[in-house]
Amino acid sequence: MKLTSEICIVCETKRGEGIYVYNNLICYECERNLVNTETNDPKYIHYLKQLRKLEVSYF
């Protein structure tokens, strides 16, 4: 968890805290929504599209 304000990869708003996946911020609110969204919910597709933006770096 970093303390600087960065943009959440899911909601695209400036957030101060959250979790980092491959150096990309997911704010706590979006994390909670991701975990609790059922696969038949229309928001699920939106979350998948947003997560595809993750920048994966192995180095």
XYZ file of C-alpha atoms in Angstrom:
59
model
C 0.000 0.000 0.000
C 1.437 3.346 -1.050
C 0.408 6.640 0.495
C 0.673 8.845 -2.595
C -2.432 9.691 -4.595
C -2.678 7.687 -7.780
C -5.405 6.791 -10.238
C -7.419 3.626 -9.584
C -7.291 1.396 -12.661
C -10.960 0.397 -12.201
C -12.872 3.602 -11.332
C -10.242 5.945 -12.802
C -10.425 8.366 -9.881
C -7.589 9.732 -7.794
C -7.236 7.659 -4.634
C -4.762 7.683 -1.800
C -4.956 4.065 -0.700
C -5.696 0.660 -2.090
C -4.035 -2.517 -3.212
C -1.422 -2.773 -5.932
C -1.489 -5.466 -8.592
C 1.599 -5.364 -10.811
C 2.186 -1.744 -9.693
C -1.373 -0.709 -10.632
C -3.659 0.727 -7.944
C -7.085 -0.742 -7.226
C -8.810 1.368 -4.564
C -10.410 -0.364 -1.603
C -13.929 0.494 -2.781
C -13.346 -1.093 -6.195
C -11.665 -4.096 -4.600
C -14.731 -4.638 -2.417
C -17.043 -4.279 -5.438
C -14.938 -6.684 -7.527
C -14.999 -9.343 -4.841
C -18.748 -9.039 -4.237
C -19.986 -8.790 -7.852
C -21.663 -11.887 -9.264
C -20.681 -13.043 -12.751
C -24.228 -12.468 -14.034
C -24.184 -8.800 -12.905
C -23.719 -6.311 -15.803
C -20.990 -4.548 -13.788
C -18.885 -7.724 -13.968
C -18.076 -7.143 -17.661
C -17.064 -3.549 -16.883
C -14.676 -4.748 -14.179
C -13.135 -7.297 -16.551
C -12.532 -4.615 -19.176
C -10.890 -2.348 -16.618
C -8.661 -5.131 -15.280
C -7.397 -5.861 -18.790
C -5.558 -2.536 -18.520
C -3.187 -3.954 -15.918
C 0.401 -3.349 -16.935
C 2.205 -6.591 -16.274
C 5.964 -6.395 -15.960
C 8.125 -9.337 -15.017
C 11.302 -7.269 -14.594
